[in-house]
């Protein structure tokens, strides 16, 4: 997979910084699993069949500012009505 290491590293560093600030919650294992996959695979390229028509380089190379997050928390039970059938 061809990509600039700096953009991938920047996204990984941002994740680590945000994890350090966020309290532990029920989504942490899912986020950790997702970032581990990203660390291994990186951003998709147009050389991959599923991404052949989508160039994600503009997203990968953009620095985004994080929005200030309120102290509100969403509990797992609050999401039950939005789940798809098993």
PDB file of N, CA and C in Angstrom:
ATOM      1  N   UNK A   1       0.847  -1.168   0.000  1.00  0.00           N
ATOM      2  CA  UNK A   1       0.000   0.000   0.000  1.00  0.00           C
ATOM      3  C   UNK A   1       0.895   1.233   0.000  1.00  0.00           C
ATOM      4  N   UNK A   2       0.670   2.125  -0.937  1.00  0.00           N
ATOM      5  CA  UNK A   2       1.474   3.335  -1.041  1.00  0.00           C
ATOM      6  C   UNK A   2       0.750   4.483  -0.336  1.00  0.00           C
ATOM      7  N   UNK A   3       1.463   5.108   0.580  1.00  0.00           N
ATOM      8  CA  UNK A   3       0.923   6.293   1.234  1.00  0.00           C
ATOM      9  C   UNK A   3       2.057   6.982   1.963  1.00  0.00           C
ATOM     10  N   UNK A   4       1.844   8.217   2.279  1.00  0.00           N
ATOM     11  CA  UNK A   4       2.868   8.919   3.026  1.00  0.00           C
ATOM     12  C   UNK A   4       2.756   8.530   4.489  1.00  0.00           C
ATOM     13  N   UNK A   5       3.871   8.178   5.063  1.00  0.00           N
ATOM     14  CA  UNK A   5       3.887   7.753   6.459  1.00  0.00           C
ATOM     15  C   UNK A   5       3.449   8.878   7.380  1.00  0.00           C
ATOM     16  N   UNK A   6       3.811  10.107   7.032  1.00  0.00           N
ATOM     17  CA  UNK A   6       3.523  11.225   7.919  1.00  0.00           C
ATOM     18  C   UNK A   6       2.024  11.408   8.144  1.00  0.00           C
ATOM     19  N   UNK A   7       1.190  11.233   7.100  1.00  0.00           N
ATOM     20  CA  UNK A   7      -0.244  11.415   7.301  1.00  0.00           C
ATOM     21  C   UNK A   7      -0.807  10.314   8.191  1.00  0.00           C
ATOM     22  N   UNK A   8      -0.378   9.090   7.978  1.00  0.00           N
ATOM     23  CA  UNK A   8      -0.834   7.970   8.813  1.00  0.00           C
ATOM     24  C   UNK A   8      -0.379   8.189  10.254  1.00  0.00           C
ATOM     25  N   UNK A   9       0.882   8.558  10.421  1.00  0.00           N
ATOM     26  CA  UNK A   9       1.406   8.798  11.770  1.00  0.00           C
ATOM     27  C   UNK A   9       0.665   9.922  12.478  1.00  0.00           C
ATOM     28  N   UNK A  10       0.295  10.955  11.734  1.00  0.00           N
ATOM     29  CA  UNK A  10      -0.438  12.074  12.337  1.00  0.00           C
ATOM     30  C   UNK A  10      -1.794  11.608  12.847  1.00  0.00           C
ATOM     31  N   UNK A  11      -2.485  10.773  12.068  1.00  0.00           N
ATOM     32  CA  UNK A  11      -3.790  10.263  12.496  1.00  0.00           C
ATOM     33  C   UNK A  11      -3.643   9.343  13.707  1.00  0.00           C
ATOM     34  N   UNK A  12      -2.603   8.524  13.727  1.00  0.00           N
ATOM     35  CA  UNK A  12      -2.369   7.640  14.876  1.00  0.00           C
ATOM     36  C   UNK A  12      -2.037   8.449  16.125  1.00  0.00           C
ATOM     37  N   UNK A  13      -1.228   9.490  15.971  1.00  0.00           N
ATOM     38  CA  UNK A  13      -0.885  10.344  17.112  1.00  0.00           C
ATOM     39  C   UNK A  13      -2.112  11.066  17.642  1.00  0.00           C
ATOM     40  N   UNK A  14      -2.964  11.516  16.737  1.00  0.00           N
ATOM     41  CA  UNK A  14      -4.194  12.196  17.156  1.00  0.00           C
ATOM     42  C   UNK A  14      -5.083  11.242  17.945  1.00  0.00           C
ATOM     43  N   UNK A  15      -5.150  10.000  17.495  1.00  0.00           N
ATOM     44  CA  UNK A  15      -5.950   9.017  18.218  1.00  0.00           C
ATOM     45  C   UNK A  15      -5.399   8.817  19.633  1.00  0.00           C
ATOM     46  N   UNK A  16      -4.094   8.652  19.739  1.00  0.00           N
ATOM     47  CA  UNK A  16      -3.486   8.450  21.054  1.00  0.00           C
ATOM     48  C   UNK A  16      -3.735   9.638  21.977  1.00  0.00           C
ATOM     49  N   UNK A  17      -3.659  10.827  21.422  1.00  0.00           N
ATOM     50  CA  UNK A  17      -3.908  12.027  22.216  1.00  0.00           C
ATOM     51  C   UNK A  17      -5.357  12.072  22.692  1.00  0.00           C
ATOM     52  N   UNK A  18      -6.282  11.738  21.815  1.00  0.00           N
ATOM     53  CA  UNK A  18      -7.693  11.775  22.205  1.00  0.00           C
ATOM     54  C   UNK A  18      -8.013  10.673  23.210  1.00  0.00           C
ATOM     55  N   UNK A  19      -7.379   9.521  23.084  1.00  0.00           N
ATOM     56  CA  UNK A  19      -7.599   8.440  24.043  1.00  0.00           C
ATOM     57  C   UNK A  19      -7.104   8.822  25.433  1.00  0.00           C
ATOM     58  N   UNK A  20      -6.008   9.550  25.474  1.00  0.00           N
ATOM     59  CA  UNK A  20      -5.455   9.966  26.764  1.00  0.00           C
ATOM     60  C   UNK A  20      -6.394  10.920  27.490  1.00  0.00           C
ATOM     61  N   UNK A  21      -7.161  11.698  26.727  1.00  0.00           N
ATOM     62  CA  UNK A  21      -8.073  12.671  27.323  1.00  0.00           C
ATOM     63  C   UNK A  21      -9.444  12.091  27.654  1.00  0.00           C
ATOM     64  N   UNK A  22      -9.809  11.006  26.987  1.00  0.00           N
ATOM     65  CA  UNK A  22     -11.165  10.483  27.176  1.00  0.00           C
ATOM     66  C   UNK A  22     -11.195   9.437  28.283  1.00  0.00           C
ATOM     67  N   UNK A  23     -12.274   9.431  29.033  1.00  0.00           N
ATOM     68  CA  UNK A  23     -12.392   8.430  30.080  1.00  0.00           C
ATOM     69  C   UNK A  23     -12.643   7.054  29.470  1.00  0.00           C
ATOM     70  N   UNK A  24     -12.314   6.029  30.208  1.00  0.00           N
ATOM     71  CA  UNK A  24     -12.591   4.674  29.736  1.00  0.00           C
ATOM     72  C   UNK A  24     -14.093   4.461  29.642  1.00  0.00           C
ATOM     73  N   UNK A  25     -14.532   3.823  28.586  1.00  0.00           N
ATOM     74  CA  UNK A  25     -15.947   3.547  28.439  1.00  0.00           C
ATOM     75  C   UNK A  25     -16.133   2.263  27.641  1.00  0.00           C
ATOM     76  N   UNK A  26     -17.350   1.901  27.378  1.00  0.00           N
ATOM     77  CA  UNK A  26     -17.653   0.642  26.713  1.00  0.00           C
ATOM     78  C   UNK A  26     -17.239   0.634  25.245  1.00  0.00           C
ATOM     79  N   UNK A  27     -16.952   1.773  24.631  1.00  0.00           N
ATOM     80  CA  UNK A  27     -16.516   1.821  23.242  1.00  0.00           C
ATOM     81  C   UNK A  27     -14.996   1.698  23.078  1.00  0.00           C
ATOM     82  N   UNK A  28     -14.272   1.804  24.155  1.00  0.00           N
ATOM     83  CA  UNK A  28     -12.810   1.781  24.071  1.00  0.00           C
ATOM     84  C   UNK A  28     -12.269   0.536  23.358  1.00  0.00           C
ATOM     85  N   UNK A  29     -12.738  -0.673  23.660  1.00  0.00           N
ATOM     86  CA  UNK A  29     -12.216  -1.843  22.937  1.00  0.00           C
ATOM     87  C   UNK A  29     -12.473  -1.777  21.425  1.00  0.00           C
ATOM     88  N   UNK A  30     -13.623  -1.254  21.036  1.00  0.00           N
ATOM     89  CA  UNK A  30     -13.939  -1.124  19.612  1.00  0.00           C
ATOM     90  C   UNK A  30     -13.024  -0.105  18.952  1.00  0.00           C
ATOM     91  N   UNK A  31     -12.804   1.026  19.614  1.00  0.00           N
ATOM     92  CA  UNK A  31     -11.905   2.044  19.063  1.00  0.00           C
ATOM     93  C   UNK A  31     -10.477   1.524  18.955  1.00  0.00           C
ATOM     94  N   UNK A  32     -10.017   0.803  19.974  1.00  0.00           N
ATOM     95  CA  UNK A  32      -8.666   0.243  19.964  1.00  0.00           C
ATOM     96  C   UNK A  32      -8.499  -0.756  18.827  1.00  0.00           C
ATOM     97  N   UNK A  33      -9.501  -1.584  18.613  1.00  0.00           N
ATOM     98  CA  UNK A  33      -9.455  -2.563  17.528  1.00  0.00           C
ATOM     99  C   UNK A  33      -9.411  -1.867  16.172  1.00  0.00           C
ATOM    100  N   UNK A  34     -10.216  -0.833  16.012  1.00  0.00           N
ATOM    101  CA  UNK A  34     -10.265  -0.100  14.749  1.00  0.00           C
ATOM    102  C   UNK A  34      -8.937   0.611  14.466  1.00  0.00           C
ATOM    103  N   UNK A  35      -8.338   1.227  15.474  1.00  0.00           N
ATOM    104  CA  UNK A  35      -7.075   1.944  15.231  1.00  0.00           C
ATOM    105  C   UNK A  35      -5.947   0.955  14.978  1.00  0.00           C
ATOM    106  N   UNK A  36      -6.012  -0.230  15.570  1.00  0.00           N
ATOM    107  CA  UNK A  36      -5.000  -1.255  15.291  1.00  0.00           C
ATOM    108  C   UNK A  36      -5.083  -1.703  13.834  1.00  0.00           C
ATOM    109  N   UNK A  37      -6.299  -1.851  13.326  1.00  0.00           N
ATOM    110  CA  UNK A  37      -6.475  -2.209  11.915  1.00  0.00           C
ATOM    111  C   UNK A  37      -5.958  -1.097  11.016  1.00  0.00           C
ATOM    112  N   UNK A  38      -6.241   0.141  11.376  1.00  0.00           N
ATOM    113  CA  UNK A  38      -5.761   1.280  10.604  1.00  0.00           C
ATOM    114  C   UNK A  38      -4.235   1.352  10.636  1.00  0.00           C
ATOM    115  N   UNK A  39      -3.639   1.096  11.797  1.00  0.00           N
ATOM    116  CA  UNK A  39      -2.179   1.126  11.912  1.00  0.00           C
ATOM    117  C   UNK A  39      -1.542   0.082  10.990  1.00  0.00           C
ATOM    118  N   UNK A  40      -2.205  -1.041  10.861  1.00  0.00           N
ATOM    119  CA  UNK A  40      -1.691  -2.111  10.003  1.00  0.00           C
ATOM    120  C   UNK A  40      -1.933  -1.822   8.524  1.00  0.00           C
ATOM    121  N   UNK A  41      -3.136  -1.361   8.173  1.00  0.00           N
ATOM    122  CA  UNK A  41      -3.525  -1.222   6.775  1.00  0.00           C
ATOM    123  C   UNK A  41      -3.325   0.178   6.198  1.00  0.00           C
ATOM    124  N   UNK A  42      -3.427   1.195   7.037  1.00  0.00           N
ATOM    125  CA  UNK A  42      -3.323   2.564   6.555  1.00  0.00           C
ATOM    126  C   UNK A  42      -4.549   2.978   5.754  1.00  0.00           C
ATOM    127  N   UNK A  43      -4.409   4.057   5.021  1.00  0.00           N
ATOM    128  CA  UNK A  43      -5.505   4.543   4.188  1.00  0.00           C
ATOM    129  C   UNK A  43      -5.597   3.694   2.921  1.00  0.00           C
ATOM    130  N   UNK A  44      -6.789   3.468   2.425  1.00  0.00           N
ATOM    131  CA  UNK A  44      -6.922   2.718   1.172  1.00  0.00           C
ATOM    132  C   UNK A  44      -6.451   3.562  -0.009  1.00  0.00           C
ATOM    133  N   UNK A  45      -6.039   2.889  -1.071  1.00  0.00           N
ATOM    134  CA  UNK A  45      -5.610   3.590  -2.273  1.00  0.00           C
ATOM    135  C   UNK A  45      -6.471   3.151  -3.447  1.00  0.00           C
ATOM    136  N   UNK A  46      -6.357   3.864  -4.544  1.00  0.00           N
ATOM    137  CA  UNK A  46      -7.129   3.522  -5.738  1.00  0.00           C
ATOM    138  C   UNK A  46      -6.622   2.235  -6.385  1.00  0.00           C
ATOM    139  N   UNK A  47      -5.540   1.681  -5.903  1.00  0.00           N
ATOM    140  CA  UNK A  47      -5.052   0.387  -6.397  1.00  0.00           C
ATOM    141  C   UNK A  47      -5.838  -0.782  -5.799  1.00  0.00           C
ATOM    142  N   UNK A  48      -6.612  -0.510  -4.761  1.00  0.00           N
ATOM    143  CA  UNK A  48      -7.446  -1.544  -4.157  1.00  0.00           C
ATOM    144  C   UNK A  48      -8.796  -1.543  -4.857  1.00  0.00           C
ATOM    145  N   UNK A  49      -9.272  -2.715  -5.216  1.00  0.00           N
ATOM    146  CA  UNK A  49     -10.491  -2.841  -6.024  1.00  0.00           C
ATOM    147  C   UNK A  49     -11.683  -2.085  -5.435  1.00  0.00           C
ATOM    148  N   UNK A  50     -11.920  -2.244  -4.151  1.00  0.00           N
ATOM    149  CA  UNK A  50     -13.079  -1.593  -3.527  1.00  0.00           C
ATOM    150  C   UNK A  50     -12.955  -0.067  -3.482  1.00  0.00           C
ATOM    151  N   UNK A  51     -11.763   0.450  -3.664  1.00  0.00           N
ATOM    152  CA  UNK A  51     -11.518   1.894  -3.568  1.00  0.00           C
ATOM    153  C   UNK A  51     -11.045   2.484  -4.886  1.00  0.00           C
ATOM    154  N   UNK A  52     -11.181   1.771  -5.988  1.00  0.00           N
ATOM    155  CA  UNK A  52     -10.592   2.194  -7.255  1.00  0.00           C
ATOM    156  C   UNK A  52     -11.142   3.524  -7.774  1.00  0.00           C
ATOM    157  N   UNK A  53     -12.340   3.902  -7.351  1.00  0.00           N
ATOM    158  CA  UNK A  53     -12.924   5.165  -7.805  1.00  0.00           C
ATOM    159  C   UNK A  53     -12.892   6.257  -6.738  1.00  0.00           C
ATOM    160  N   UNK A  54     -12.246   5.966  -5.601  1.00  0.00           N
ATOM    161  CA  UNK A  54     -12.246   6.920  -4.498  1.00  0.00           C
ATOM    162  C   UNK A  54     -10.825   7.209  -4.041  1.00  0.00           C
ATOM    163  N   UNK A  55     -10.387   8.419  -4.242  1.00  0.00           N
ATOM    164  CA  UNK A  55      -9.073   8.846  -3.800  1.00  0.00           C
ATOM    165  C   UNK A  55      -9.237   9.516  -2.433  1.00  0.00           C
ATOM    166  N   UNK A  56      -8.729   8.880  -1.389  1.00  0.00           N
ATOM    167  CA  UNK A  56      -8.869   9.436  -0.042  1.00  0.00           C
ATOM    168  C   UNK A  56      -7.677  10.299   0.367  1.00  0.00           C
ATOM    169  N   UNK A  57      -6.741  10.521  -0.545  1.00  0.00           N
ATOM    170  CA  UNK A  57      -5.556  11.319  -0.224  1.00  0.00           C
ATOM    171  C   UNK A  57      -5.900  12.710   0.322  1.00  0.00           C
ATOM    172  N   UNK A  58      -6.904  13.410  -0.241  1.00  0.00           N
ATOM    173  CA  UNK A  58      -7.232  14.727   0.337  1.00  0.00           C
ATOM    174  C   UNK A  58      -7.645  14.636   1.810  1.00  0.00           C
ATOM    175  N   UNK A  59      -8.333  13.586   2.184  1.00  0.00           N
ATOM    176  CA  UNK A  59      -8.723  13.407   3.591  1.00  0.00           C
ATOM    177  C   UNK A  59      -7.498  13.030   4.420  1.00  0.00           C
ATOM    178  N   UNK A  60      -6.707  12.099   3.899  1.00  0.00           N
ATOM    179  CA  UNK A  60      -5.533  11.621   4.626  1.00  0.00           C
ATOM    180  C   UNK A  60      -4.535  12.746   4.890  1.00  0.00           C
ATOM    181  N   UNK A  61      -4.452  13.692   3.988  1.00  0.00           N
ATOM    182  CA  UNK A  61      -3.463  14.760   4.110  1.00  0.00           C
ATOM    183  C   UNK A  61      -4.003  16.037   4.733  1.00  0.00           C
ATOM    184  N   UNK A  62      -5.237  16.008   5.218  1.00  0.00           N
ATOM    185  CA  UNK A  62      -5.842  17.174   5.850  1.00  0.00           C
ATOM    186  C   UNK A  62      -5.711  17.078   7.364  1.00  0.00           C
ATOM    187  N   UNK A  63      -5.334  18.162   7.972  1.00  0.00           N
ATOM    188  CA  UNK A  63      -5.276  18.237   9.428  1.00  0.00           C
ATOM    189  C   UNK A  63      -6.609  18.803   9.908  1.00  0.00           C
ATOM    190  N   UNK A  64      -7.312  18.039  10.711  1.00  0.00           N
ATOM    191  CA  UNK A  64      -8.603  18.468  11.236  1.00  0.00           C
ATOM    192  C   UNK A  64      -8.446  18.922  12.670  1.00  0.00           C
ATOM    193  N   UNK A  65      -9.184  19.954  13.052  1.00  0.00           N
ATOM    194  CA  UNK A  65      -9.219  20.396  14.442  1.00  0.00           C
ATOM    195  C   UNK A  65     -10.343  19.670  15.141  1.00  0.00           C
ATOM    196  N   UNK A  66     -10.067  19.222  16.337  1.00  0.00           N
ATOM    197  CA  UNK A  66     -11.111  18.555  17.119  1.00  0.00           C
ATOM    198  C   UNK A  66     -12.071  19.586  17.691  1.00  0.00           C
ATOM    199  N   UNK A  67     -13.330  19.247  17.645  1.00  0.00           N
ATOM    200  CA  UNK A  67     -14.344  20.099  18.264  1.00  0.00           C
ATOM    201  C   UNK A  67     -14.282  19.882  19.778  1.00  0.00           C
ATOM    202  N   UNK A  68     -14.602  20.906  20.507  1.00  0.00           N
ATOM    203  CA  UNK A  68     -14.692  20.754  21.956  1.00  0.00           C
ATOM    204  C   UNK A  68     -15.847  19.813  22.259  1.00  0.00           C
ATOM    205  N   UNK A  69     -15.592  18.862  23.102  1.00  0.00           N
ATOM    206  CA  UNK A  69     -16.632  17.890  23.408  1.00  0.00           C
ATOM    207  C   UNK A  69     -17.251  18.179  24.759  1.00  0.00           C
ATOM    208  N   UNK A  70     -18.581  18.181  24.780  1.00  0.00           N
ATOM    209  CA  UNK A  70     -19.261  18.395  26.065  1.00  0.00           C
ATOM    210  C   UNK A  70     -19.055  17.175  26.956  1.00  0.00           C
ATOM    211  N   UNK A  71     -19.409  17.330  28.185  1.00  0.00           N
ATOM    212  CA  UNK A  71     -19.247  16.255  29.153  1.00  0.00           C
ATOM    213  C   UNK A  71     -20.338  15.190  29.062  1.00  0.00           C
ATOM    214  N   UNK A  72     -21.262  15.358  28.125  1.00  0.00           N
ATOM    215  CA  UNK A  72     -22.358  14.394  27.995  1.00  0.00           C
ATOM    216  C   UNK A  72     -21.815  13.030  27.589  1.00  0.00           C
ATOM    217  N   UNK A  73     -22.420  11.991  28.118  1.00  0.00           N
ATOM    218  CA  UNK A  73     -22.027  10.622  27.785  1.00  0.00           C
ATOM    219  C   UNK A  73     -23.252   9.853  27.317  1.00  0.00           C
ATOM    220  N   UNK A  74     -23.035   8.944  26.409  1.00  0.00           N
ATOM    221  CA  UNK A  74     -24.113   8.088  25.918  1.00  0.00           C
ATOM    222  C   UNK A  74     -23.857   6.688  26.451  1.00  0.00           C
ATOM    223  N   UNK A  75     -24.847   6.141  27.083  1.00  0.00           N
ATOM    224  CA  UNK A  75     -24.725   4.788  27.615  1.00  0.00           C
ATOM    225  C   UNK A  75     -25.242   3.786  26.598  1.00  0.00           C
ATOM    226  N   UNK A  76     -24.733   2.582  26.666  1.00  0.00           N
ATOM    227  CA  UNK A  76     -25.105   1.523  25.727  1.00  0.00           C
ATOM    228  C   UNK A  76     -26.616   1.298  25.697  1.00  0.00           C
ATOM    229  N   UNK A  77     -27.266   1.355  26.829  1.00  0.00           N
ATOM    230  CA  UNK A  77     -28.713   1.113  26.885  1.00  0.00           C
ATOM    231  C   UNK A  77     -29.505   2.161  26.114  1.00  0.00           C
ATOM    232  N   UNK A  78     -28.956   3.362  25.986  1.00  0.00           N
ATOM    233  CA  UNK A  78     -29.638   4.420  25.248  1.00  0.00           C
ATOM    234  C   UNK A  78     -29.642   4.171  23.739  1.00  0.00           C
ATOM    235  N   UNK A  79     -28.781   3.307  23.274  1.00  0.00           N
ATOM    236  CA  UNK A  79     -28.671   3.031  21.838  1.00  0.00           C
ATOM    237  C   UNK A  79     -29.475   1.813  21.400  1.00  0.00           C
ATOM    238  N   UNK A  80     -30.066   1.102  22.331  1.00  0.00           N
ATOM    239  CA  UNK A  80     -30.764  -0.148  22.027  1.00  0.00           C
ATOM    240  C   UNK A  80     -31.827   0.009  20.941  1.00  0.00           C
ATOM    241  N   UNK A  81     -32.576   1.083  20.959  1.00  0.00           N
ATOM    242  CA  UNK A  81     -33.649   1.259  19.973  1.00  0.00           C
ATOM    243  C   UNK A  81     -33.125   1.499  18.552  1.00  0.00           C
ATOM    244  N   UNK A  82     -31.849   1.793  18.416  1.00  0.00           N
ATOM    245  CA  UNK A  82     -31.276   2.063  17.104  1.00  0.00           C
ATOM    246  C   UNK A  82     -30.536   0.872  16.502  1.00  0.00           C
ATOM    247  N   UNK A  83     -30.504  -0.258  17.197  1.00  0.00           N
ATOM    248  CA  UNK A  83     -29.790  -1.441  16.718  1.00  0.00           C
ATOM    249  C   UNK A  83     -30.539  -2.132  15.592  1.00  0.00           C
ATOM    250  N   UNK A  84     -29.778  -2.725  14.681  1.00  0.00           N
ATOM    251  CA  UNK A  84     -30.362  -3.551  13.639  1.00  0.00           C
ATOM    252  C   UNK A  84     -30.632  -4.931  14.222  1.00  0.00           C
ATOM    253  N   UNK A  85     -31.518  -5.656  13.584  1.00  0.00           N
ATOM    254  CA  UNK A  85     -31.806  -7.025  14.027  1.00  0.00           C
ATOM    255  C   UNK A  85     -30.541  -7.851  13.917  1.00  0.00           C
ATOM    256  N   UNK A  86     -30.426  -8.845  14.762  1.00  0.00           N
ATOM    257  CA  UNK A  86     -29.228  -9.695  14.773  1.00  0.00           C
ATOM    258  C   UNK A  86     -29.028 -10.377  13.469  1.00  0.00           C
TER     259      UNK A  86
END
